mmCIF file of C-alpha atoms in Angstrom:
data_model
loop_
_atom_site.group_PDB
_atom_site.id
_atom_site.type_symbol
_atom_site.label_atom_id
_atom_site.label_comp_id
_atom_site.label_asym_id
_atom_site.label_seq_id
_atom_site.Cartn_x
_atom_site.Cartn_y
_atom_site.Cartn_z
ATOM 1 C CA MET A 1 -21.751 83.713 22.208
ATOM 2 C CA THR A 2 -19.210 82.243 24.639
ATOM 3 C CA ALA A 3 -16.442 84.431 23.210
ATOM 4 C CA VAL A 4 -18.480 87.540 24.039
ATOM 5 C CA ALA A 5 -19.283 86.259 27.525
ATOM 6 C CA SER A 6 -15.662 85.274 28.027
ATOM 7 C CA SER A 7 -14.503 88.719 26.921
ATOM 8 C CA GLY A 8 -16.976 90.343 29.317
ATOM 9 C CA GLU A 9 -15.819 88.108 32.158
ATOM 10 C CA THR A 10 -12.186 88.929 31.371
ATOM 11 C CA ASN A 11 -12.957 92.650 31.451
ATOM 12 C CA LEU A 12 -14.762 92.197 34.765
ATOM 13 C CA VAL A 13 -11.787 90.334 36.254
ATOM 14 C CA LEU A 14 -9.348 92.958 34.939
ATOM 15 C CA SER A 15 -11.483 95.733 36.412
ATOM 16 C CA ALA A 16 -11.555 93.959 39.756
ATOM 17 C CA VAL A 17 -7.782 93.438 39.707
ATOM 18 C CA ARG A 18 -7.246 97.123 38.841
ATOM 19 C CA ALA A 19 -9.528 98.170 41.709
ATOM 20 C CA VAL A 20 -7.671 95.913 44.158
ATOM 21 C CA ASP A 21 -4.358 97.222 42.813
ATOM 22 C CA ARG A 22 -5.409 100.844 43.315
ATOM 23 C CA ALA A 23 -6.432 99.993 46.878
ATOM 24 C CA VAL A 24 -3.197 98.098 47.628
ATOM 25 C CA LEU A 25 -1.064 100.883 46.153
ATOM 26 C CA GLY A 26 -3.056 103.547 47.996
ATOM 27 C CA VAL A 27 -2.724 101.800 51.364
ATOM 28 C CA ASN A 28 0.960 101.079 50.660
ATOM 29 C CA ARG A 29 1.648 104.735 49.887
ATOM 30 C CA ALA A 30 -0.416 105.963 52.875
ATOM 31 C CA CYS A 31 1.580 103.700 55.210
ATOM 32 C CA MET A 32 4.837 105.023 53.759
ATOM 33 C CA ILE A 33 3.714 108.622 54.225
ATOM 34 C CA ALA A 34 2.505 107.947 57.779
ATOM 35 C CA ALA A 35 5.787 106.254 58.728
ATOM 36 C CA LEU A 36 7.860 109.109 57.302
ATOM 37 C CA ALA A 37 5.688 111.759 58.969
ATOM 38 C CA ALA A 38 5.802 109.979 62.330
ATOM 39 C CA MET A 39 9.589 109.652 62.107
ATOM 40 C CA ALA A 40 10.014 113.319 61.245
ATOM 41 C CA VAL A 41 7.804 114.491 64.106
ATOM 42 C CA MET A 42 9.356 112.159 66.694
ATOM 43 C CA VAL A 43 12.933 113.015 65.778
ATOM 44 C CA PHE A 44 12.200 116.758 65.637
ATOM 45 C CA VAL A 45 10.442 116.763 69.015
ATOM 46 C CA SER A 46 13.071 114.555 70.642
ATOM 47 C CA VAL A 47 15.999 116.632 69.365
ATOM 48 C CA SER A 48 14.217 119.865 70.299
ATOM 49 C CA LEU A 49 13.585 118.584 73.813
ATOM 50 C CA ARG A 50 17.185 117.462 74.113
ATOM 51 C CA TYR A 51 18.461 120.961 73.315
ATOM 52 C CA LEU A 52 15.792 122.896 75.202
ATOM 53 C CA THR A 53 15.448 120.804 78.361
ATOM 54 C CA ASP A 54 18.459 118.480 78.363
ATOM 55 C CA ASP A 55 15.963 115.611 78.271
ATOM 56 C CA ALA A 56 14.812 113.502 75.342
ATOM 57 C CA ILE A 57 12.060 111.057 74.528
ATOM 58 C CA LEU A 58 13.762 107.749 75.240
ATOM 59 C CA TRP A 59 11.681 105.628 72.892
ATOM 60 C CA ALA A 60 11.700 108.041 69.923
ATOM 61 C CA GLU A 61 15.035 106.878 68.502
ATOM 62 C CA GLU A 62 14.112 103.205 68.727
ATOM 63 C CA LEU A 63 10.651 103.660 67.238
ATOM 64 C CA SER A 64 12.053 105.881 64.464
ATOM 65 C CA ARG A 65 14.573 103.175 63.600
ATOM 66 C CA TYR A 66 11.835 100.554 63.370
ATOM 67 C CA LEU A 67 9.640 102.850 61.289
ATOM 68 C CA MET A 68 12.600 103.382 58.939
ATOM 69 C CA ILE A 69 12.876 99.613 58.515
ATOM 70 C CA TRP A 70 9.173 99.402 57.722
ATOM 71 C CA LEU A 71 9.360 102.390 55.365
ATOM 72 C CA CYS A 72 12.264 100.909 53.421
ATOM 73 C CA LEU A 73 10.746 97.462 53.086
ATOM 74 C CA ILE A 74 7.194 98.492 52.183
ATOM 75 C CA GLY A 75 8.690 101.012 49.768
ATOM 76 C CA VAL A 76 10.408 98.324 47.675
ATOM 77 C CA GLY A 77 7.282 97.572 45.613
ATOM 78 C CA PRO A 78 6.157 101.106 44.738
ATOM 79 C CA VAL A 79 9.719 102.023 43.745
ATOM 80 C CA LEU A 80 9.904 98.849 41.647
ATOM 81 C CA ARG A 81 6.772 99.918 39.759
ATOM 82 C CA LEU A 82 8.496 103.151 38.749
ATOM 83 C CA GLY A 83 11.785 101.508 37.785
ATOM 84 C CA GLY A 84 13.515 103.391 40.576
ATOM 85 C CA HIS A 85 15.863 100.662 41.762
ATOM 86 C CA VAL A 86 19.457 100.519 40.591
ATOM 87 C CA ALA A 87 19.649 98.490 37.393
ATOM 88 C CA VAL A 88 22.019 97.825 34.546
ATOM 89 C CA ASP A 89 20.059 97.973 31.326
ATOM 90 C CA ASN A 90 22.848 98.196 28.747
ATOM 91 C CA LEU A 91 22.467 94.592 27.638
ATOM 92 C CA HIS A 92 18.746 94.534 26.943
ATOM 93 C CA VAL A 93 19.056 97.854 25.080
ATOM 94 C CA ALA A 94 21.873 96.492 22.886
ATOM 95 C CA VAL A 95 20.258 93.201 21.822
ATOM 96 C CA PRO A 96 17.394 92.614 19.363
ATOM 97 C CA PRO A 97 13.842 93.108 20.727
ATOM 98 C CA MET A 98 13.070 89.394 21.140
ATOM 99 C CA ALA A 99 16.305 88.770 23.048
ATOM 100 C CA ALA A 100 15.555 91.833 25.189
ATOM 101 C CA ARG A 101 12.171 90.340 26.105
ATOM 102 C CA VAL A 102 13.830 87.080 27.064
ATOM 103 C CA LEU A 103 16.304 88.989 29.261
ATOM 104 C CA ARG A 104 13.439 90.865 30.913
ATOM 105 C CA VAL A 105 11.673 87.560 31.619
ATOM 106 C CA VAL A 106 14.869 86.325 33.285
ATOM 107 C CA VAL A 107 15.090 89.535 35.321
ATOM 108 C CA VAL A 108 11.458 89.178 36.425
ATOM 109 C CA ALA A 109 12.035 85.536 37.365
ATOM 110 C CA ILE A 110 15.089 86.437 39.450
ATOM 111 C CA VAL A 111 13.353 89.354 41.191
ATOM 112 C CA ALA A 112 10.193 87.317 41.822
ATOM 113 C CA GLY A 113 12.201 84.353 43.096
ATOM 114 C CA PHE A 114 14.190 86.556 45.472
ATOM 115 C CA ALA A 115 11.072 88.352 46.734
ATOM 116 C CA LEU A 116 9.221 85.068 47.270
ATOM 117 C CA TYR A 117 12.211 83.599 49.093
ATOM 118 C CA MET A 118 12.493 86.689 51.313
ATOM 119 C CA THR A 119 8.768 86.513 52.060
ATOM 120 C CA TRP A 120 9.107 82.866 53.082
ATOM 121 C CA ALA A 121 12.312 83.438 55.078
ATOM 122 C CA GLY A 122 10.799 86.520 56.696
ATOM 123 C CA LEU A 123 7.803 84.522 57.897
ATOM 124 C CA GLY A 124 10.186 82.075 59.552
ATOM 125 C CA TYR A 125 12.079 84.928 61.173
ATOM 126 C CA VAL A 126 8.851 86.439 62.491
ATOM 127 C CA ALA A 127 7.860 83.081 63.962
ATOM 128 C CA ARG A 128 11.207 82.816 65.770
ATOM 129 C CA SER A 129 11.253 86.386 67.102
ATOM 130 C CA TRP A 130 8.054 86.597 69.154
ATOM 131 C CA ARG A 131 9.876 86.007 72.449
ATOM 132 C CA GLN A 132 12.597 88.588 71.804
ATOM 133 C CA THR A 133 11.619 92.103 72.895
ATOM 134 C CA THR A 134 12.971 95.466 71.872
ATOM 135 C CA PRO A 135 15.296 97.210 74.368
ATOM 136 C CA VAL A 136 13.292 100.349 75.162
ATOM 137 C CA LEU A 137 9.714 99.734 74.040
ATOM 138 C CA HIS A 138 9.671 96.104 75.230
ATOM 139 C CA ILE A 139 7.463 94.991 72.340
ATOM 140 C CA PRO A 140 8.004 91.676 70.560
ATOM 141 C CA PHE A 141 10.653 92.081 67.883
ATOM 142 C CA ALA A 142 8.333 90.125 65.587
ATOM 143 C CA TYR A 143 6.430 93.371 64.970
ATOM 144 C CA VAL A 144 9.584 94.824 63.448
ATOM 145 C CA ALA A 145 10.460 91.595 61.631
ATOM 146 C CA MET A 146 7.014 91.529 59.981
ATOM 147 C CA ALA A 147 8.270 94.264 57.699
ATOM 148 C CA VAL A 148 10.282 91.659 55.752
ATOM 149 C CA PRO A 149 7.491 89.291 54.662
ATOM 150 C CA ILE A 150 4.971 92.106 54.236
ATOM 151 C CA GLY A 151 7.371 94.312 52.261
ATOM 152 C CA PHE A 152 8.567 91.539 49.966
ATOM 153 C CA GLY A 153 5.056 90.102 49.643
ATOM 154 C CA LEU A 154 3.886 93.527 48.502
ATOM 155 C CA SER A 155 6.810 93.716 46.089
ATOM 156 C CA VAL A 156 5.610 90.475 44.456
ATOM 157 C CA TRP A 157 2.182 92.066 44.002
ATOM 158 C CA HIS A 158 3.686 95.243 42.526
ATOM 159 C CA LEU A 159 5.921 93.196 40.226
ATOM 160 C CA LEU A 160 2.900 91.288 38.928
ATOM 161 C CA MET A 161 1.112 94.581 38.255
ATOM 162 C CA ILE A 162 3.894 95.811 35.942
ATOM 163 C CA LEU A 163 4.821 92.417 34.511
ATOM 164 C CA VAL A 164 3.234 92.658 31.058
ATOM 165 C CA PRO A 165 4.370 96.178 30.078
ATOM 166 C CA TYR A 166 7.836 95.559 31.490
ATOM 167 C CA VAL A 167 8.395 92.261 29.683
ATOM 168 C CA ARG A 168 6.783 93.458 26.446
ATOM 169 C CA ASP A 169 8.324 96.948 26.212
ATOM 170 C CA GLY A 170 10.713 97.406 29.127
ATOM 171 C CA ALA A 171 8.274 100.033 30.395
ATOM 172 C CA PHE A 172 7.581 101.028 33.965
ATOM 173 C CA GLU A 173 4.727 103.067 35.384
ATOM 174 C CA THR A 174 4.927 106.823 35.555
ATOM 175 C CA SER A 175 3.777 109.024 38.399
ATOM 176 C CA ASP A 176 2.659 112.616 38.328
ATOM 177 C CA ASP A 177 3.920 112.865 41.910
ATOM 178 C CA LEU A 178 7.472 112.252 40.713
ATOM 179 C CA ALA A 179 7.525 114.265 37.499
ATOM 180 C CA PRO A 180 10.941 115.987 37.165
ATOM 181 C CA GLU A 181 9.373 119.197 35.863
ATOM 182 C CA GLU A 182 7.151 119.368 38.971
ATOM 183 C CA ALA A 183 10.114 118.908 41.303
ATOM 184 C CA SER A 184 12.172 121.666 39.701
ATOM 185 C CA ALA A 185 9.243 124.110 39.682
ATOM 186 C CA ALA A 186 8.680 123.754 43.439
#
């Protein structure tokens, strides 16, 4: 009887984790899209104004730069899920399956350790940068620096979400949004 209850509880926990993961990934992707859209609009309007009126939006370049930082750092995790980062996989393809799993565990440990360290170091940097302000917008630089701990913290979450299939099979997630046949048809 406890095995059945335990199995039901496990399924409930897994369902909850999947729901949280869908929400985290959805918010992560929406923030990336919003940052990219805002950058595109600001740069287009600023450049257009510069050529049409000989005047530009002074803060657009600075804000676009900071949005690019945020976009890059919060994009680390979703790209990790798809196996989109540069990697050398010759060794784990050439060795027996058990050795390949061990190598993938080492890779996960290194990536997780680096991401956790960057999260911790980023929090320290944020704490030290509240009094520094940006040149044009005059906002605390800590708002820009927050991209480091948030981006790497999210990457730890995304790594945990692909951990089992990656270690077991070397598999990453797939995305219909990034299907090569869709890209070439457009």
